[in-house]
CSV table of C-alpha atoms in Angstrom, one decimal:
chain,number,residue,atom,x,y,z
B,1,MET,CA,0.1,-0.2,-0.2
B,2,THR,CA,0.9,3.6,-0.2
B,3,LEU,CA,1.2,6.2,2.0
B,4,GLN,CA,-2.0,7.5,1.2
B,5,GLU,CA,-3.9,4.6,1.0
B,6,ILE,CA,-3.1,3.6,4.2
B,7,ILE,CA,-4.4,7.0,5.2
B,8,ASP,CA,-7.2,7.0,3.5
B,9,ALA,CA,-7.8,3.8,5.5
B,10,SER,CA,-7.0,4.9,8.6
B,11,ASN,CA,-9.4,6.7,10.9
B,12,ASP,CA,-6.8,6.9,14.2
B,13,ILE,CA,-3.8,8.1,13.0
B,14,VAL,CA,-0.7,8.9,15.3
B,15,PHE,CA,2.2,10.9,14.4
B,16,PHE,CA,5.1,10.3,16.3
B,17,GLY,CA,8.0,12.7,15.1
B,18,GLY,CA,11.9,14.0,16.0
B,19,ALA,CA,14.4,16.1,14.8
B,20,GLY,CA,13.8,15.5,11.1
B,21,VAL,CA,10.1,16.8,11.5
B,22,SER,CA,11.9,20.6,12.0
B,23,THR,CA,15.0,20.1,10.1
B,24,GLU,CA,12.9,22.0,7.0
B,25,SER,CA,12.0,24.5,9.0
B,26,GLY,CA,15.8,25.7,9.4
B,27,ILE,CA,16.4,24.0,12.7
B,28,PRO,CA,19.2,21.6,13.2
B,29,ASP,CA,18.9,18.2,14.5
B,30,PHE,CA,21.3,16.5,16.8
B,31,ARG,CA,22.8,13.6,15.1
B,32,SER,CA,23.3,14.2,11.5
B,33,VAL,CA,26.5,14.9,9.8
B,34,ASP,CA,26.1,19.0,10.4
B,35,GLY,CA,24.2,18.5,13.7
B,36,LEU,CA,24.7,19.8,16.9
B,37,TYR,CA,26.7,16.7,18.3
B,38,ASN,CA,29.4,17.1,15.8
B,39,GLN,CA,30.1,20.6,16.4
B,40,LYS,CA,32.4,22.1,18.4
B,41,TYR,CA,32.3,23.7,21.6
B,42,ASP,CA,33.9,23.9,24.9
B,43,TYR,CA,32.0,20.9,26.4
B,44,PRO,CA,30.0,18.4,24.3
B,45,PRO,CA,26.6,19.4,24.0
B,46,GLU,CA,25.2,16.1,25.8
B,47,GLU,CA,27.1,17.5,28.8
B,48,ILE,CA,25.8,21.1,28.7
B,49,LEU,CA,22.0,20.2,27.9
B,50,SER,CA,22.3,18.2,31.1
B,51,HIS,CA,20.6,18.9,34.5
B,52,THR,CA,23.9,18.6,36.5
B,53,PHE,CA,25.8,21.2,33.7
B,54,PHE,CA,22.6,23.7,34.1
B,55,VAL,CA,23.2,23.6,37.9
B,56,ASN,CA,26.7,24.3,38.0
B,57,ASN,CA,27.5,26.1,34.9
B,58,THR,CA,24.2,27.7,34.4
B,59,ALA,CA,26.0,30.8,32.7
B,60,GLU,CA,27.7,28.6,29.9
B,61,PHE,CA,24.3,26.8,29.7
B,62,TYR,CA,22.3,29.7,28.7
B,63,LYS,CA,25.1,30.8,26.1
B,64,PHE,CA,24.7,27.7,24.2
B,65,TYR,CA,21.1,27.4,24.8
B,66,ARG,CA,20.7,30.8,23.2
B,67,ASP,CA,23.0,30.5,20.3
B,68,LYS,CA,21.8,27.1,19.5
B,69,MET,CA,18.4,25.9,20.8
B,70,LEU,CA,16.6,29.2,20.4
B,71,CYS,CA,15.5,29.6,17.1
B,72,PRO,CA,13.2,32.6,16.9
B,73,ASN,CA,13.1,33.2,13.3
B,74,ALA,CA,12.0,29.3,12.3
B,75,LYS,CA,8.0,28.8,10.8
B,76,PRO,CA,6.1,25.6,10.4
B,77,ASN,CA,6.8,23.6,7.3
B,78,ALA,CA,4.6,21.7,5.1
B,79,ALA,CA,5.0,18.6,7.6
B,80,HIS,CA,3.6,20.7,10.5
B,81,TYR,CA,0.8,22.3,8.3
B,82,LYS,CA,-0.5,18.6,6.8
B,83,LEU,CA,-0.6,17.1,10.1
B,84,ALA,CA,-2.9,20.0,11.2
B,85,GLN,CA,-5.2,19.6,8.2
B,86,LEU,CA,-5.4,15.9,9.1
B,87,GLU,CA,-6.3,16.6,12.5
B,88,LYS,CA,-8.9,19.2,11.2
B,89,ALA,CA,-10.3,16.4,9.4
B,90,GLY,CA,-10.1,13.8,12.1
B,91,LYS,CA,-7.9,11.5,10.7
B,92,LEU,CA,-5.0,12.5,13.0
B,93,LYS,CA,-5.5,11.6,16.7
B,94,ALA,CA,-2.4,12.8,18.2
B,95,VAL,CA,1.1,14.3,17.4
B,96,ILE,CA,3.9,12.9,20.1
B,97,THR,CA,7.0,14.9,19.5
B,98,GLN,CA,10.1,15.0,20.3
B,99,ASN,CA,10.8,18.8,19.7
B,100,ILE,CA,11.1,21.5,21.7
B,101,ASP,CA,10.0,24.3,19.0
B,102,GLY,CA,6.4,24.6,19.4
B,103,LEU,CA,6.0,24.6,15.7
B,104,HIS,CA,3.0,22.1,15.7
B,105,GLN,CA,1.0,24.2,17.6
B,106,ALA,CA,2.1,27.1,15.3
B,107,ALA,CA,0.8,25.6,12.6
B,108,GLY,CA,-2.6,24.7,13.8
B,109,SER,CA,-2.3,21.2,15.9
B,110,ASN,CA,-4.5,21.0,19.1
B,111,ASN,CA,-3.4,17.6,20.5
B,112,VAL,CA,0.2,17.9,20.7
B,113,TYR,CA,2.3,16.0,23.4
B,114,GLU,CA,5.7,17.2,24.1
B,115,LEU,CA,7.6,14.7,25.1
B,116,HIS,CA,10.5,16.9,25.6
B,117,GLY,CA,9.0,20.1,26.7
B,118,SER,CA,9.1,23.4,25.2
B,119,THR,CA,11.6,26.6,24.8
B,120,LEU,CA,8.3,28.7,24.5
B,121,ARG,CA,7.6,28.0,28.3
B,122,ASN,CA,10.0,28.9,31.1
B,123,TYR,CA,9.4,29.2,34.9
B,124,CYS,CA,11.5,30.5,37.9
B,125,THR,CA,12.8,27.8,40.5
B,126,GLY,CA,12.2,29.8,43.2
B,127,CYS,CA,8.5,31.0,43.0
B,128,GLY,CA,7.5,29.2,39.5
B,129,LYS,CA,6.7,32.6,38.1
B,130,SER,CA,6.6,31.7,33.9
B,131,PHE,CA,8.2,33.4,31.4
B,132,SER,CA,8.1,33.9,27.8
B,133,PHE,CA,10.6,33.0,25.0
B,134,GLU,CA,11.4,36.6,24.2
B,135,TYR,CA,12.0,36.9,28.0
B,136,ILE,CA,14.7,34.5,27.5
B,137,LEU,CA,15.8,35.3,24.1
B,138,ASN,CA,16.1,39.2,25.2
B,139,SER,CA,17.8,38.3,28.7
B,140,ASP,CA,21.9,38.7,28.8
B,141,GLY,CA,24.0,35.8,31.2
B,142,ILE,CA,21.8,34.2,33.4
B,143,PRO,CA,17.9,34.9,33.4
B,144,LEU,CA,16.9,35.9,36.6
B,145,CYS,CA,13.1,36.3,38.0
B,146,ASP,CA,11.8,39.9,38.0
B,147,GLU,CA,9.9,38.8,41.2
B,148,CYS,CA,12.1,36.7,43.7
B,149,SER,CA,15.5,37.2,41.8
B,150,SER,CA,15.8,33.1,41.1
B,151,VAL,CA,17.2,31.4,37.9
B,152,ILE,CA,14.6,30.9,35.5
B,153,LYS,CA,14.7,27.4,33.7
B,154,PRO,CA,13.3,26.4,30.3
B,155,ASP,CA,10.4,24.3,30.5
B,156,VAL,CA,12.8,21.3,28.6
B,157,VAL,CA,13.5,18.2,29.7
B,158,LEU,CA,17.5,17.9,29.8
B,159,TYR,CA,19.6,15.0,30.4
B,160,GLU,CA,19.2,13.2,33.6
B,161,GLU,CA,15.5,14.3,34.0
B,162,ALA,CA,12.7,12.4,33.7
B,163,LEU,CA,9.9,13.1,31.1
B,164,ASP,CA,6.8,14.3,32.4
B,165,SER,CA,4.4,11.8,34.1
B,166,ASP,CA,1.1,13.3,32.6
B,167,THR,CA,2.6,13.8,29.0
B,168,ILE,CA,3.7,9.9,28.7
B,169,LYS,CA,0.4,8.6,30.0
B,170,GLY,CA,-1.2,10.6,27.1
B,171,ALA,CA,1.2,9.7,24.6
B,172,VAL,CA,1.1,5.7,25.5
B,173,ASN,CA,-2.4,6.1,25.7
B,174,ALA,CA,-2.9,7.7,21.9
B,175,ILE,CA,-0.4,5.1,20.5
B,176,SER,CA,-2.2,1.9,22.2
B,177,ASN,CA,-5.7,3.0,20.3
B,178,ALA,CA,-4.4,4.1,17.3
B,179,ASP,CA,-5.0,2.0,13.9
B,180,CYS,CA,-2.0,3.8,12.0
B,181,LEU,CA,1.3,5.0,13.6
B,182,ILE,CA,3.4,7.0,11.2
B,183,VAL,CA,6.7,7.7,13.0
B,184,ALA,CA,9.3,10.7,11.0
B,185,GLY,CA,11.9,12.4,11.4
B,186,THR,CA,13.8,10.3,14.1
B,187,SER,CA,16.4,7.8,14.4
B,188,LEU,CA,15.0,5.8,17.1
B,189,THR,CA,17.8,5.7,19.2
B,190,VAL,CA,16.9,8.1,21.8
B,191,TYR,CA,15.4,6.4,24.9
B,192,PRO,CA,12.7,6.8,26.5
B,193,ALA,CA,11.2,8.2,23.7
B,194,ALA,CA,12.1,5.5,21.1
B,195,GLY,CA,10.4,3.1,23.6
B,196,PHE,CA,7.1,4.4,23.2
B,197,ILE,CA,6.5,2.8,19.5
B,198,ARG,CA,6.1,-1.1,21.4
B,199,TYR,CA,2.6,0.1,22.2
B,200,PHE,CA,1.4,0.5,18.8
B,201,ASN,CA,-1.1,-2.5,18.3
B,202,GLY,CA,-2.5,-1.4,15.5
B,203,LYS,CA,-3.0,-2.1,11.8
B,204,HIS,CA,-0.5,-0.2,9.8
B,205,PHE,CA,3.2,0.9,10.6
B,206,VAL,CA,5.0,3.7,8.9
B,207,LEU,CA,8.4,5.0,9.0
B,208,ILE,CA,9.6,8.4,7.1
B,209,ASN,CA,13.6,9.3,7.7
B,210,MET,CA,16.4,10.4,5.5
B,211,ALA,CA,18.6,7.3,7.3
B,212,GLU,CA,17.6,3.7,7.8
B,213,THR,CA,16.6,2.9,11.5
B,214,PRO,CA,16.4,0.4,13.8
B,215,MET,CA,12.8,-0.5,13.2
B,216,ASP,CA,12.9,-0.1,9.5
B,217,ASN,CA,12.2,-4.2,9.4
B,218,SER,CA,9.4,-3.9,11.2
B,219,ALA,CA,7.9,-1.7,10.0
B,220,ASP,CA,4.7,-1.6,6.7
B,221,LEU,CA,6.1,1.0,4.8
B,222,VAL,CA,9.4,2.8,4.9
B,223,ILE,CA,9.9,6.0,2.9
B,224,HIS,CA,13.3,7.3,3.0
B,225,GLY,CA,13.1,11.1,2.3
B,226,LYS,CA,12.6,14.5,3.9
B,227,VAL,CA,9.4,14.4,6.1
B,228,GLY,CA,7.6,17.9,4.6
B,229,GLU,CA,8.3,17.0,0.7
B,230,VAL,CA,6.7,13.4,1.7
B,231,LEU,CA,3.5,14.5,3.5
B,232,SER,CA,3.1,17.6,1.1
B,233,LYS,CA,2.0,14.7,-1.4
B,234,ILE,CA,-0.8,13.7,1.0
B,235,ASN,CA,-4.3,14.8,-0.7
B,236,VAL,CA,-6.9,14.9,2.9
Protein backbone atom coordinates (compact mmCIF):
# COMPACT_ATOMS: atom_id res chain seq x y z
CA MET A 1 0.00 0.00 0.00
CA THR A 2 1.06 3.58 -0.59
CA LEU A 3 1.10 6.19 2.18
CA GLN A 4 -1.99 7.81 0.65
CA GLU A 5 -3.85 4.48 0.67
CA ILE A 6 -2.88 3.83 4.30
CA ILE A 7 -4.03 7.27 5.40
CA ASP A 8 -7.28 6.92 3.45
CA ALA A 9 -7.95 3.58 5.17
CA SER A 10 -7.15 4.85 8.68
CA ASN A 11 -9.33 6.80 11.10
CA ASP A 12 -7.15 6.96 14.22
CA ILE A 13 -3.70 8.08 13.09
CA VAL A 14 -0.95 9.04 15.53
CA PHE A 15 2.18 10.83 14.36
CA PHE A 16 5.42 10.37 16.29
CA GLY A 17 8.10 12.83 15.19
CA GLY A 18 11.72 13.71 15.90
CA ALA A 19 14.23 16.37 14.91
CA GLY A 20 13.92 15.55 11.19
CA VAL A 21 10.41 17.04 11.20
CA SER A 22 11.81 20.51 11.93
CA THR A 23 15.00 20.52 9.84
CA GLU A 24 13.01 21.84 6.87
CA SER A 25 12.14 24.81 9.09
CA GLY A 26 15.84 25.58 9.48
CA ILE A 27 16.23 24.00 12.91
CA PRO A 28 19.34 21.75 13.04
CA ASP A 29 18.95 18.17 14.14
CA PHE A 30 21.32 16.52 16.55
CA ARG A 31 22.89 13.48 14.96
CA SER A 32 23.39 14.26 11.27
CA VAL A 33 26.77 15.22 9.82
CA ASP A 34 26.20 18.90 10.49
CA GLY A 35 23.97 18.38 13.55
CA LEU A 36 24.62 19.80 17.01
CA TYR A 37 26.46 16.75 18.26
CA ASN A 38 29.08 17.09 15.53
CA GLN A 39 29.91 20.74 16.20
CA LYS A 40 32.75 21.95 18.38
CA TYR A 41 32.19 23.60 21.76
CA ASP A 42 34.18 23.81 24.98
CA TYR A 43 31.94 21.02 26.28
CA PRO A 44 30.04 18.28 24.40
CA PRO A 45 26.39 19.32 23.75
CA GLU A 46 25.20 16.24 25.68
CA GLU A 47 27.01 17.56 28.75
CA ILE A 48 25.81 21.15 28.32
CA LEU A 49 22.21 19.98 27.98
CA SER A 50 22.29 18.03 31.25
CA HIS A 51 20.67 18.89 34.56
CA THR A 52 24.02 18.82 36.34
CA PHE A 53 25.57 21.27 33.88
CA PHE A 54 22.57 23.59 34.11
CA VAL A 55 22.93 23.73 37.90
CA ASN A 56 26.74 24.00 38.02
CA ASN A 57 27.47 26.05 34.87
CA THR A 58 24.28 28.04 34.35
CA ALA A 59 25.88 30.93 32.46
CA GLU A 60 27.65 28.57 30.04
CA PHE A 61 24.42 26.60 29.61
CA TYR A 62 22.52 29.74 28.61
CA LYS A 63 25.24 30.85 26.21
CA PHE A 64 24.82 27.57 24.28
CA TYR A 65 21.03 27.49 24.77
CA ARG A 66 20.44 30.95 23.29
CA ASP A 67 22.89 30.31 20.46
CA LYS A 68 21.72 26.87 19.38
CA MET A 69 18.37 25.94 20.94
CA LEU A 70 16.36 29.13 20.39
CA CYS A 71 15.23 29.64 16.80
CA PRO A 72 13.04 32.77 16.81
CA ASN A 73 12.72 32.92 13.02
CA ALA A 74 11.68 29.29 12.49
CA LYS A 75 8.27 28.80 10.86
CA PRO A 76 6.19 25.64 10.43
CA ASN A 77 6.93 23.66 7.26
CA ALA A 78 4.81 21.47 4.99
CA ALA A 79 4.91 18.56 7.47
CA HIS A 80 3.50 20.64 10.34
CA TYR A 81 0.73 22.09 8.17
CA LYS A 82 -0.28 18.74 6.68
CA LEU A 83 -0.55 17.17 10.14
CA ALA A 84 -2.76 20.06 11.28
CA GLN A 85 -4.98 19.46 8.21
CA LEU A 86 -5.21 15.75 9.01
CA GLU A 87 -6.22 16.56 12.59
CA LYS A 88 -8.87 19.03 11.42
CA ALA A 89 -10.22 16.37 9.04
CA GLY A 90 -10.61 13.97 11.97
CA LYS A 91 -8.00 11.52 10.68
CA LEU A 92 -5.12 12.39 12.99
CA LYS A 93 -5.81 11.99 16.71
CA ALA A 94 -2.47 13.05 18.20
CA VAL A 95 1.01 14.34 17.49
CA ILE A 96 3.77 13.08 19.76
CA THR A 97 6.96 15.06 19.33
CA GLN A 98 10.51 14.92 20.61
CA ASN A 99 10.98 18.53 19.44
CA ILE A 100 10.86 21.56 21.70
CA ASP A 101 10.13 24.26 19.10
CA GLY A 102 6.32 24.57 19.32
CA LEU A 103 5.96 24.47 15.52
CA HIS A 104 3.16 21.88 15.53
CA GLN A 105 0.94 24.21 17.56
CA ALA A 106 2.01 27.19 15.42
CA ALA A 107 0.74 25.29 12.37
CA GLY A 108 -2.63 24.62 14.00
CA SER A 109 -2.30 21.21 15.69
CA ASN A 110 -4.14 21.02 19.01
CA ASN A 111 -3.51 17.58 20.48
CA VAL A 112 0.28 17.64 20.83
CA TYR A 113 2.31 15.69 23.37
CA GLU A 114 5.71 17.35 23.81
CA LEU A 115 7.89 14.60 25.28
CA HIS A 116 10.86 16.89 25.84
CA GLY A 117 9.01 20.08 26.77
CA SER A 118 9.12 23.42 24.95
CA THR A 119 11.39 26.43 24.62
CA LEU A 120 8.22 28.56 24.58
CA ARG A 121 7.65 27.88 28.30
CA ASN A 122 10.03 28.91 31.08
CA TYR A 123 9.60 29.09 34.82
CA CYS A 124 11.28 30.51 37.90
CA THR A 125 13.01 27.81 39.96
CA GLY A 126 12.15 29.78 43.10
CA CYS A 127 8.55 31.00 42.93
CA GLY A 128 7.36 29.20 39.79
CA LYS A 129 6.42 32.32 37.82
CA SER A 130 6.15 31.74 34.05
CA PHE A 131 8.28 33.57 31.50
CA SER A 132 8.06 33.85 27.72
CA PHE A 133 10.39 32.74 24.96
CA GLU A 134 11.19 36.41 24.30
CA TYR A 135 12.15 37.04 27.94
CA ILE A 136 14.86 34.39 27.71
CA LEU A 137 15.95 35.39 24.21
CA ASN A 138 16.38 39.05 25.14
CA SER A 139 17.99 38.55 28.55
CA ASP A 140 21.73 38.66 29.16
CA GLY A 141 23.74 36.08 31.04
CA ILE A 142 21.64 34.06 33.45
CA PRO A 143 17.95 35.08 33.24
CA LEU A 144 16.57 35.86 36.68
CA CYS A 145 13.01 36.15 37.95
CA ASP A 146 11.74 39.72 38.18
CA GLU A 147 9.78 38.75 41.29
CA CYS A 148 12.23 36.81 43.48
CA SER A 149 15.55 36.97 41.56
CA SER A 150 15.83 33.17 41.32
CA VAL A 151 17.21 31.48 38.20
CA ILE A 152 14.73 30.85 35.38
CA LYS A 153 14.77 27.39 33.77
CA PRO A 154 13.40 26.45 30.34
CA ASP A 155 10.57 23.93 30.50
CA VAL A 156 12.61 21.43 28.51
CA VAL A 157 13.66 17.96 29.63
CA LEU A 158 17.43 17.95 30.07
CA TYR A 159 19.60 14.84 30.24
CA GLU A 160 19.27 13.23 33.71
CA GLU A 161 15.70 14.55 34.02
CA ALA A 162 12.53 12.46 33.82
CA LEU A 163 9.81 12.93 31.22
CA ASP A 164 6.54 14.41 32.46
CA SER A 165 4.27 11.60 33.69
CA ASP A 166 1.03 13.09 32.31
CA THR A 167 2.64 13.56 28.88
CA ILE A 168 3.85 9.95 28.93
CA LYS A 169 0.40 8.71 29.89
CA GLY A 170 -1.29 10.68 27.11
CA ALA A 171 1.22 9.61 24.47
CA VAL A 172 1.05 5.92 25.41
CA ASN A 173 -2.75 6.00 25.43
CA ALA A 174 -2.84 7.64 21.97
CA ILE A 175 -0.42 5.11 20.48
CA SER A 176 -2.25 2.17 22.10
CA ASN A 177 -5.54 3.25 20.50
CA ALA A 178 -4.17 4.13 17.06
CA ASP A 179 -4.95 2.13 13.93
CA CYS A 180 -2.02 3.78 12.13
CA LEU A 181 1.29 5.00 13.56
CA ILE A 182 3.50 7.24 11.44
CA VAL A 183 7.01 7.63 12.83
CA ALA A 184 9.03 10.33 11.09
CA GLY A 185 12.27 12.26 11.31
CA THR A 186 13.76 10.27 14.15
CA SER A 187 16.67 7.84 14.40
CA LEU A 188 14.72 5.89 17.06
CA THR A 189 17.85 5.76 19.20
CA VAL A 190 16.84 8.16 22.00
CA TYR A 191 15.20 6.45 24.96
CA PRO A 192 12.78 6.48 26.65
CA ALA A 193 11.05 8.26 23.75
CA ALA A 194 11.93 5.62 21.13
CA GLY A 195 10.43 2.91 23.34
CA PHE A 196 6.95 4.39 22.99
CA ILE A 197 6.29 2.70 19.67
CA ARG A 198 6.19 -0.72 21.34
CA TYR A 199 2.71 0.22 22.58
CA PHE A 200 1.36 0.25 19.03
CA ASN A 201 -0.99 -2.65 18.26
CA GLY A 202 -2.75 -1.18 15.24
CA LYS A 203 -2.84 -2.06 11.58
CA HIS A 204 -0.31 0.16 9.77
CA PHE A 205 3.17 1.15 10.97
CA VAL A 206 4.85 3.72 8.68
CA LEU A 207 8.43 5.02 8.92
CA ILE A 208 9.60 8.21 7.18
CA ASN A 209 13.25 9.15 7.66
CA MET A 210 16.26 10.19 5.62
CA ALA A 211 18.43 7.36 6.97
CA GLU A 212 17.69 3.79 7.98
CA THR A 213 16.44 3.13 11.52
CA PRO A 214 16.57 0.05 13.77
CA MET A 215 12.83 -0.41 13.15
CA ASP A 216 12.81 -0.39 9.34
CA ASN A 217 12.28 -4.17 9.18
CA SER A 218 9.23 -3.91 11.43
CA ALA A 219 7.39 -1.27 9.37
CA ASP A 220 4.65 -1.90 6.82
CA LEU A 221 5.95 1.01 4.76
CA VAL A 222 9.37 2.69 4.84
CA ILE A 223 10.00 5.95 2.98
CA HIS A 224 13.48 7.43 2.91
CA GLY A 225 13.05 11.14 2.30
CA LYS A 226 12.34 14.52 3.87
CA VAL A 227 9.24 14.47 6.03
CA GLY A 228 7.76 17.70 4.64
CA GLU A 229 8.26 16.64 1.05
CA VAL A 230 6.66 13.25 1.70
CA LEU A 231 3.64 14.53 3.64
CA SER A 232 3.00 17.47 1.29
CA LYS A 233 1.94 14.97 -1.40
CA ILE A 234 -0.88 13.58 0.74
CA ASN A 235 -4.42 14.59 -0.16
CA VAL A 236 -6.66 15.19 2.84
